PDB file of C-alpha atoms in Angstrom:
ATOM      1  CA  UNK N1491     113.188 117.761 133.383  1.00 74.00           C
ATOM      2  CA  UNK N1492     114.947 114.427 132.914  1.00 86.00           C
ATOM      3  CA  UNK N1493     117.693 113.231 135.225  1.00 91.00           C
ATOM      4  CA  UNK N1494     121.204 113.056 133.858  1.00 96.00           C
ATOM      5  CA  UNK N1495     122.268 109.508 132.970  1.00 98.00           C
ATOM      6  CA  UNK N1496     124.788 107.706 135.161  1.00 98.00           C
ATOM      7  CA  UNK N1497     125.710 104.012 135.368  1.00 98.00           C
ATOM      8  CA  UNK N1498     123.863 102.312 138.203  1.00 98.00           C
ATOM      9  CA  UNK N1499     127.024 100.831 139.651  1.00 98.00           C
ATOM     10  CA  UNK N1500     130.788 100.893 139.314  1.00 98.00           C
ATOM     11  CA  UNK N1501     133.263  98.785 141.249  1.00 97.00           C
ATOM     12  CA  UNK N1502     136.986  98.531 141.698  1.00 97.00           C
ATOM     13  CA  UNK N1503     139.665  97.080 143.931  1.00 97.00           C
ATOM     14  CA  UNK N1504     141.589  99.135 146.477  1.00 97.00           C
ATOM     15  CA  UNK N1505     144.262 101.209 144.784  1.00 97.00           C
ATOM     16  CA  UNK N1506     142.629 101.099 141.372  1.00 97.00           C
ATOM     17  CA  UNK N1507     141.079 104.003 139.494  1.00 98.00           C
ATOM     18  CA  UNK N1508     137.458 104.159 138.454  1.00 98.00           C
ATOM     19  CA  UNK N1509     135.519 106.624 136.321  1.00 98.00           C
ATOM     20  CA  UNK N1510     131.821 107.498 136.569  1.00 98.00           C
ATOM     21  CA  UNK N1511     130.145 109.054 133.554  1.00 98.00           C
ATOM     22  CA  UNK N1512     127.282 111.554 133.549  1.00 98.00           C
ATOM     23  CA  UNK N1513     125.508 112.153 130.259  1.00 98.00           C
ATOM     24  CA  UNK N1514     123.192 115.042 129.585  1.00 97.00           C
ATOM     25  CA  UNK N1515     122.401 117.315 126.684  1.00 97.00           C
ATOM     26  CA  UNK N1516     123.529 120.596 125.194  1.00 96.00           C
ATOM     27  CA  UNK N1517     120.906 122.249 127.410  1.00 95.00           C
ATOM     28  CA  UNK N1518     122.637 121.222 130.605  1.00 95.00           C
ATOM     29  CA  UNK N1519     126.010 119.445 130.851  1.00 96.00           C
ATOM     30  CA  UNK N1520     127.143 120.468 127.382  1.00 96.00           C
ATOM     31  CA  UNK N1521     126.018 124.054 127.721  1.00 95.00           C
ATOM     32  CA  UNK N1522     127.478 125.124 131.056  1.00 95.00           C
ATOM     33  CA  UNK N1523     130.551 124.607 133.200  1.00 95.00           C
ATOM     34  CA  UNK N1524     128.356 124.392 136.297  1.00 95.00           C
ATOM     35  CA  UNK N1525     128.740 120.632 136.652  1.00 97.00           C
ATOM     36  CA  UNK N1526     129.249 119.248 140.125  1.00 97.00           C
ATOM     37  CA  UNK N1527     129.630 115.870 141.814  1.00 98.00           C
ATOM     38  CA  UNK N1528     128.366 114.768 145.223  1.00 98.00           C
ATOM     39  CA  UNK N1529     129.277 111.822 147.452  1.00 98.00           C
ATOM     40  CA  UNK N1530     126.612 110.380 149.723  1.00 98.00           C
ATOM     41  CA  UNK N1531     127.177 107.748 152.392  1.00 98.00           C
ATOM     42  CA  UNK N1532     124.127 105.834 153.697  1.00 96.00           C
ATOM     43  CA  UNK N1533     121.971 107.949 155.977  1.00 96.00           C
ATOM     44  CA  UNK N1534     124.088 111.051 155.437  1.00 97.00           C
ATOM     45  CA  UNK N1535     123.664 114.287 153.557  1.00 98.00           C
ATOM     46  CA  UNK N1536     125.451 114.605 150.215  1.00 97.00           C
ATOM     47  CA  UNK N1537     128.917 116.178 150.188  1.00 97.00           C
ATOM     48  CA  UNK N1538     130.216 118.362 147.381  1.00 97.00           C
ATOM     49  CA  UNK N1539     133.291 116.745 145.847  1.00 98.00           C
ATOM     50  CA  UNK N1540     133.726 118.633 142.556  1.00 97.00           C
ATOM     51  CA  UNK N1541     132.287 121.922 141.291  1.00 96.00           C
ATOM     52  CA  UNK N1542     132.578 123.885 138.065  1.00 96.00           C
ATOM     53  CA  UNK N1543     133.443 120.615 136.239  1.00 97.00           C
ATOM     54  CA  UNK N1544     136.895 120.112 137.730  1.00 97.00           C
ATOM     55  CA  UNK N1545     137.456 122.133 140.907  1.00 97.00           C
ATOM     56  CA  UNK N1546     137.770 120.549 144.342  1.00 97.00           C
ATOM     57  CA  UNK N1547     136.432 122.279 147.455  1.00 94.00           C
ATOM     58  CA  UNK N1548     138.897 122.737 150.271  1.00 94.00           C
ATOM     59  CA  UNK N1549     139.398 119.492 152.169  1.00 95.00           C
ATOM     60  CA  UNK N1550     138.474 117.123 149.351  1.00 97.00           C
ATOM     61  CA  UNK N1551     141.176 114.615 148.469  1.00 97.00           C
ATOM     62  CA  UNK N1552     143.083 115.169 145.230  1.00 97.00           C
ATOM     63  CA  UNK N1553     142.270 111.545 144.387  1.00 98.00           C
ATOM     64  CA  UNK N1554     138.991 112.941 143.073  1.00 98.00           C
ATOM     65  CA  UNK N1555     139.035 114.694 139.703  1.00 98.00           C
ATOM     66  CA  UNK N1556     136.431 115.867 137.223  1.00 98.00           C
ATOM     67  CA  UNK N1557     136.296 116.556 133.515  1.00 98.00           C
ATOM     68  CA  UNK N1558     133.830 117.168 130.703  1.00 98.00           C
ATOM     69  CA  UNK N1559     133.651 116.461 126.989  1.00 97.00           C
ATOM     70  CA  UNK N1560     130.671 117.653 124.989  1.00 96.00           C
ATOM     71  CA  UNK N1561     127.530 116.474 126.814  1.00 97.00           C
ATOM     72  CA  UNK N1562     129.274 114.006 129.129  1.00 98.00           C
ATOM     73  CA  UNK N1563     130.977 114.768 132.422  1.00 98.00           C
ATOM     74  CA  UNK N1564     133.173 112.320 134.294  1.00 98.00           C
ATOM     75  CA  UNK N1565     134.352 111.782 137.843  1.00 98.00           C
ATOM     76  CA  UNK N1566     137.552 109.809 138.364  1.00 98.00           C
ATOM     77  CA  UNK N1567     138.559 108.371 141.708  1.00 98.00           C
ATOM     78  CA  UNK N1568     142.177 107.284 141.779  1.00 98.00           C
ATOM     79  CA  UNK N1569     143.818 105.120 144.437  1.00 97.00           C
ATOM     80  CA  UNK N1570     140.417 103.740 145.429  1.00 98.00           C
ATOM     81  CA  UNK N1571     139.945 103.352 149.190  1.00 97.00           C
ATOM     82  CA  UNK N1572     137.335 101.586 151.293  1.00 97.00           C
ATOM     83  CA  UNK N1573     135.980 104.950 152.479  1.00 97.00           C
ATOM     84  CA  UNK N1574     135.129 105.856 148.877  1.00 98.00           C
ATOM     85  CA  UNK N1575     132.334 103.289 148.856  1.00 98.00           C
ATOM     86  CA  UNK N1576     129.214 105.438 148.553  1.00 98.00           C
ATOM     87  CA  UNK N1577     126.634 106.771 146.124  1.00 98.00           C
ATOM     88  CA  UNK N1578     127.775 109.481 143.726  1.00 98.00           C
ATOM     89  CA  UNK N1579     125.556 112.005 141.959  1.00 98.00           C
ATOM     90  CA  UNK N1580     126.415 114.449 139.222  1.00 98.00           C
ATOM     91  CA  UNK N1581     124.464 117.636 138.674  1.00 97.00           C
ATOM     92  CA  UNK N1582     124.261 120.498 136.229  1.00 96.00           C
ATOM     93  CA  UNK N1583     122.734 123.904 135.751  1.00 94.00           C
ATOM     94  CA  UNK N1584     120.233 123.950 132.890  1.00 94.00           C
ATOM     95  CA  UNK N1585     118.992 126.317 130.216  1.00 93.00           C
ATOM     96  CA  UNK N1586     115.689 126.543 132.121  1.00 91.00           C
ATOM     97  CA  UNK N1587     117.530 128.313 134.964  1.00 90.00           C
ATOM     98  CA  UNK N1588     117.076 125.184 137.031  1.00 92.00           C
ATOM     99  CA  UNK N1589     119.271 122.419 138.349  1.00 93.00           C
ATOM    100  CA  UNK N1590     119.194 118.705 137.548  1.00 96.00           C
ATOM    101  CA  UNK N1591     120.804 115.745 139.276  1.00 97.00           C
ATOM    102  CA  UNK N1592     122.055 112.520 137.775  1.00 97.00           C
ATOM    103  CA  UNK N1593     120.434 109.165 138.439  1.00 97.00           C
ATOM    104  CA  UNK N1594     123.198 108.179 140.841  1.00 97.00           C
ATOM    105  CA  UNK N1595     125.991 105.600 140.835  1.00 98.00           C
ATOM    106  CA  UNK N1596     126.774 103.140 143.594  1.00 98.00           C
ATOM    107  CA  UNK N1597     130.524 102.690 143.972  1.00 98.00           C
ATOM    108  CA  UNK N1598     131.636  99.398 145.485  1.00 98.00           C
ATOM    109  CA  UNK N1599     135.174  98.762 146.691  1.00 97.00           C
ATOM    110  CA  UNK N1600     135.859  95.075 146.178  1.00 94.00           C
TER     111      UNK N1600
ATOM    112  CA  UNK W 994     131.395 127.556 159.842  1.00 93.00           C
ATOM    113  CA  UNK W 995     128.137 127.639 157.885  1.00 96.00           C
ATOM    114  CA  UNK W 996     125.443 125.374 159.311  1.00 97.00           C
ATOM    115  CA  UNK W 997     121.928 124.646 158.081  1.00 98.00           C
ATOM    116  CA  UNK W 998     119.118 122.987 160.025  1.00 98.00           C
ATOM    117  CA  UNK W 999     115.759 121.888 158.628  1.00 98.00           C
ATOM    118  CA  UNK W1000     112.600 121.919 160.719  1.00 97.00           C
ATOM    119  CA  UNK W1001     108.930 121.151 160.149  1.00 96.00           C
ATOM    120  CA  UNK W1002     106.269 118.475 160.538  1.00 96.00           C
ATOM    121  CA  UNK W1003     107.366 114.919 159.907  1.00 95.00           C
ATOM    122  CA  UNK W1004     103.890 113.850 158.843  1.00 97.00           C
ATOM    123  CA  UNK W1005     101.597 115.617 156.383  1.00 98.00           C
ATOM    124  CA  UNK W1006      98.181 114.483 155.168  1.00 98.00           C
ATOM    125  CA  UNK W1007      97.489 113.984 151.444  1.00 97.00           C
ATOM    126  CA  UNK W1008      96.226 117.110 149.649  1.00 97.00           C
ATOM    127  CA  UNK W1009      97.625 119.392 152.384  1.00 98.00           C
ATOM    128  CA  UNK W1010     100.603 121.748 152.202  1.00 98.00           C
ATOM    129  CA  UNK W1011     104.073 120.704 153.333  1.00 98.00           C
ATOM    130  CA  UNK W1012     105.943 123.546 155.056  1.00 98.00           C
ATOM    131  CA  UNK W1013     109.627 123.422 155.989  1.00 98.00           C
ATOM    132  CA  UNK W1014     112.075 125.978 157.334  1.00 98.00           C
ATOM    133  CA  UNK W1015     115.859 126.037 157.142  1.00 98.00           C
ATOM    134  CA  UNK W1016     117.696 127.988 159.831  1.00 98.00           C
ATOM    135  CA  UNK W1017     121.144 129.187 158.798  1.00 98.00           C
ATOM    136  CA  UNK W1018     123.995 130.000 161.184  1.00 97.00           C
ATOM    137  CA  UNK W1019     127.489 131.224 160.483  1.00 96.00           C
ATOM    138  CA  UNK W1020     126.486 133.301 157.466  1.00 96.00           C
ATOM    139  CA  UNK W1021     123.936 135.988 156.703  1.00 96.00           C
ATOM    140  CA  UNK W1022     121.625 134.791 153.944  1.00 95.00           C
ATOM    141  CA  UNK W1023     121.146 138.358 152.763  1.00 93.00           C
ATOM    142  CA  UNK W1024     124.869 138.692 152.018  1.00 93.00           C
ATOM    143  CA  UNK W1025     125.047 136.322 149.080  1.00 92.00           C
ATOM    144  CA  UNK W1026     124.600 132.865 147.562  1.00 95.00           C
ATOM    145  CA  UNK W1027     121.587 130.834 146.576  1.00 95.00           C
ATOM    146  CA  UNK W1028     119.542 128.987 149.199  1.00 96.00           C
ATOM    147  CA  UNK W1029     117.677 125.889 148.126  1.00 96.00           C
ATOM    148  CA  UNK W1030     115.827 122.671 148.764  1.00 97.00           C
ATOM    149  CA  UNK W1031     116.582 119.175 147.508  1.00 97.00           C
ATOM    150  CA  UNK W1032     114.680 115.992 148.302  1.00 98.00           C
ATOM    151  CA  UNK W1033     115.352 112.270 148.200  1.00 98.00           C
ATOM    152  CA  UNK W1034     112.560 109.677 148.304  1.00 98.00           C
ATOM    153  CA  UNK W1035     113.453 106.596 150.343  1.00 97.00           C
ATOM    154  CA  UNK W1036     115.906 104.437 148.405  1.00 96.00           C
ATOM    155  CA  UNK W1037     115.944 106.786 145.423  1.00 97.00           C
ATOM    156  CA  UNK W1038     118.042 109.590 143.973  1.00 96.00           C
ATOM    157  CA  UNK W1039     118.261 113.312 144.581  1.00 97.00           C
ATOM    158  CA  UNK W1040     115.775 115.797 143.126  1.00 97.00           C
ATOM    159  CA  UNK W1041     116.317 119.551 143.139  1.00 96.00           C
ATOM    160  CA  UNK W1042     113.171 121.419 144.150  1.00 96.00           C
ATOM    161  CA  UNK W1043     113.870 125.144 144.211  1.00 96.00           C
ATOM    162  CA  UNK W1044     116.367 127.872 145.077  1.00 95.00           C
ATOM    163  CA  UNK W1045     116.190 131.525 146.049  1.00 95.00           C
ATOM    164  CA  UNK W1046     119.006 133.999 145.482  1.00 93.00           C
ATOM    165  CA  UNK W1047     119.957 136.349 148.322  1.00 93.00           C
ATOM    166  CA  UNK W1048     118.367 139.154 146.299  1.00 90.00           C
ATOM    167  CA  UNK W1049     115.032 137.311 146.281  1.00 88.00           C
ATOM    168  CA  UNK W1050     115.079 135.895 142.749  1.00 92.00           C
ATOM    169  CA  UNK W1051     113.574 132.420 142.678  1.00 94.00           C
ATOM    170  CA  UNK W1052     114.286 129.324 140.609  1.00 94.00           C
ATOM    171  CA  UNK W1053     112.014 126.280 140.430  1.00 95.00           C
ATOM    172  CA  UNK W1054     112.095 122.714 139.130  1.00 94.00           C
ATOM    173  CA  UNK W1055     109.746 122.938 136.133  1.00 93.00           C
ATOM    174  CA  UNK W1056     108.036 119.696 137.130  1.00 94.00           C
ATOM    175  CA  UNK W1057     107.158 121.033 140.598  1.00 96.00           C
ATOM    176  CA  UNK W1058     106.813 124.748 139.909  1.00 95.00           C
ATOM    177  CA  UNK W1059     103.021 124.863 140.085  1.00 97.00           C
ATOM    178  CA  UNK W1060     103.051 123.532 143.663  1.00 97.00           C
ATOM    179  CA  UNK W1061     106.182 125.105 145.170  1.00 98.00           C
ATOM    180  CA  UNK W1062     106.944 128.402 146.870  1.00 98.00           C
ATOM    181  CA  UNK W1063     110.364 129.288 148.275  1.00 97.00           C
ATOM    182  CA  UNK W1064     111.053 132.416 150.282  1.00 96.00           C
ATOM    183  CA  UNK W1065     113.666 134.191 152.438  1.00 96.00           C
ATOM    184  CA  UNK W1066     113.207 135.554 155.948  1.00 95.00           C
ATOM    185  CA  UNK W1067     116.312 137.669 156.379  1.00 95.00           C
ATOM    186  CA  UNK W1068     115.233 138.956 159.807  1.00 96.00           C
ATOM    187  CA  UNK W1069     115.432 135.428 161.172  1.00 97.00           C
ATOM    188  CA  UNK W1070     118.230 134.307 158.826  1.00 97.00           C
ATOM    189  CA  UNK W1071     116.168 131.452 157.494  1.00 97.00           C
ATOM    190  CA  UNK W1072     114.370 130.386 154.352  1.00 97.00           C
ATOM    191  CA  UNK W1073     111.279 128.307 153.757  1.00 98.00           C
ATOM    192  CA  UNK W1074     109.637 125.844 151.413  1.00 98.00           C
ATOM    193  CA  UNK W1075     105.943 125.277 150.800  1.00 98.00           C
ATOM    194  CA  UNK W1076     104.750 122.367 148.668  1.00 98.00           C
ATOM    195  CA  UNK W1077     101.013 122.207 148.105  1.00 97.00           C
ATOM    196  CA  UNK W1078      98.620 119.362 147.268  1.00 97.00           C
ATOM    197  CA  UNK W1079     101.026 116.681 148.467  1.00 98.00           C
ATOM    198  CA  UNK W1080     100.647 112.994 147.696  1.00 98.00           C
ATOM    199  CA  UNK W1081     102.496 109.881 148.819  1.00 97.00           C
ATOM    200  CA  UNK W1082     104.988 110.551 146.018  1.00 97.00           C
ATOM    201  CA  UNK W1083     106.193 113.597 147.970  1.00 98.00           C
ATOM    202  CA  UNK W1084     107.397 111.402 150.839  1.00 98.00           C
ATOM    203  CA  UNK W1085     111.127 112.019 151.059  1.00 98.00           C
ATOM    204  CA  UNK W1086     114.051 113.289 153.061  1.00 98.00           C
ATOM    205  CA  UNK W1087     114.132 117.027 152.447  1.00 98.00           C
ATOM    206  CA  UNK W1088     117.502 118.785 152.531  1.00 98.00           C
ATOM    207  CA  UNK W1089     118.222 122.487 152.583  1.00 98.00           C
ATOM    208  CA  UNK W1090     121.490 123.723 151.120  1.00 97.00           C
ATOM    209  CA  UNK W1091     123.556 126.745 150.157  1.00 96.00           C
ATOM    210  CA  UNK W1092     124.224 127.115 146.470  1.00 92.00           C
ATOM    211  CA  UNK W1093     127.151 128.780 144.754  1.00 89.00           C
ATOM    212  CA  UNK W1094     127.392 129.685 141.065  1.00 82.00           C
ATOM    213  CA  UNK W1095     125.023 127.610 138.983  1.00 76.00           C
ATOM    214  CA  UNK W1096     123.173 126.510 142.127  1.00 82.00           C
ATOM    215  CA  UNK W1097     125.917 124.041 143.122  1.00 89.00           C
ATOM    216  CA  UNK W1098     125.389 123.121 146.779  1.00 91.00           C
ATOM    217  CA  UNK W1099     128.432 123.478 149.028  1.00 94.00           C
ATOM    218  CA  UNK W1100     126.767 123.283 152.457  1.00 96.00           C
ATOM    219  CA  UNK W1101     123.874 120.983 153.352  1.00 97.00           C
ATOM    220  CA  UNK W1102     121.562 120.450 156.288  1.00 98.00           C
ATOM    221  CA  UNK W1103     121.284 116.991 157.811  1.00 97.00           C
ATOM    222  CA  UNK W1104     117.892 116.401 156.181  1.00 98.00           C
ATOM    223  CA  UNK W1105     114.411 115.821 157.571  1.00 98.00           C
ATOM    224  CA  UNK W1106     112.068 112.984 156.654  1.00 98.00           C
ATOM    225  CA  UNK W1107     108.589 114.044 155.657  1.00 98.00           C
ATOM    226  CA  UNK W1108     105.984 111.338 155.250  1.00 98.00           C
ATOM    227  CA  UNK W1109     102.716 111.969 153.426  1.00 98.00           C
ATOM    228  CA  UNK W1110     100.025 109.729 154.868  1.00 97.00           C
ATOM    229  CA  UNK W1111      96.548 109.947 156.288  1.00 95.00           C
TER     230      UNK W1111
END
């Protein structure tokens, strides 16, 4: 199965908003609302930031929000902070009863 | 608090079978959820390997299915991964995780590096 497509890098200044896209197909992102986003700092395990397209787990800042349109999901980080600098991965359930991750996006806070 | 901890050999020879175990505390794996494995080659992205539902139903990455077996051991509250015929391309940090609806992973282990080398 092919990885979902994400931009390799996105950057922004503190306080700004950035959006990371995640493009799949009708067999994954477009077909299910089981889209999630993970944050990964260097040397650490990934952390679930968004699930079911737009829901935040308890403890995750409301500066993080998710959405989906057709075959593309998006993660928006508002009020960018230095601690948000990390790698971000989207993921989706698929029609093959499997799970696929995105290619990953490195977020840099300028 | 749910906690997961991976264990297994850090070095495996080419063509042999990689075996890892994930011990779960704070939740009974037979009570619910999916339980799965994800890996990350050094400097690369995440790859989902397989998951097993608390009922025993299994789900596999189509590209790895022929080499992977995932199983539950409810008596020890742990689950395991076996990956056969490994090559250097299987060198990665292997994470175990709990999956909710649609296999979305809400709790993760810290990860264990497995190197395939002779």
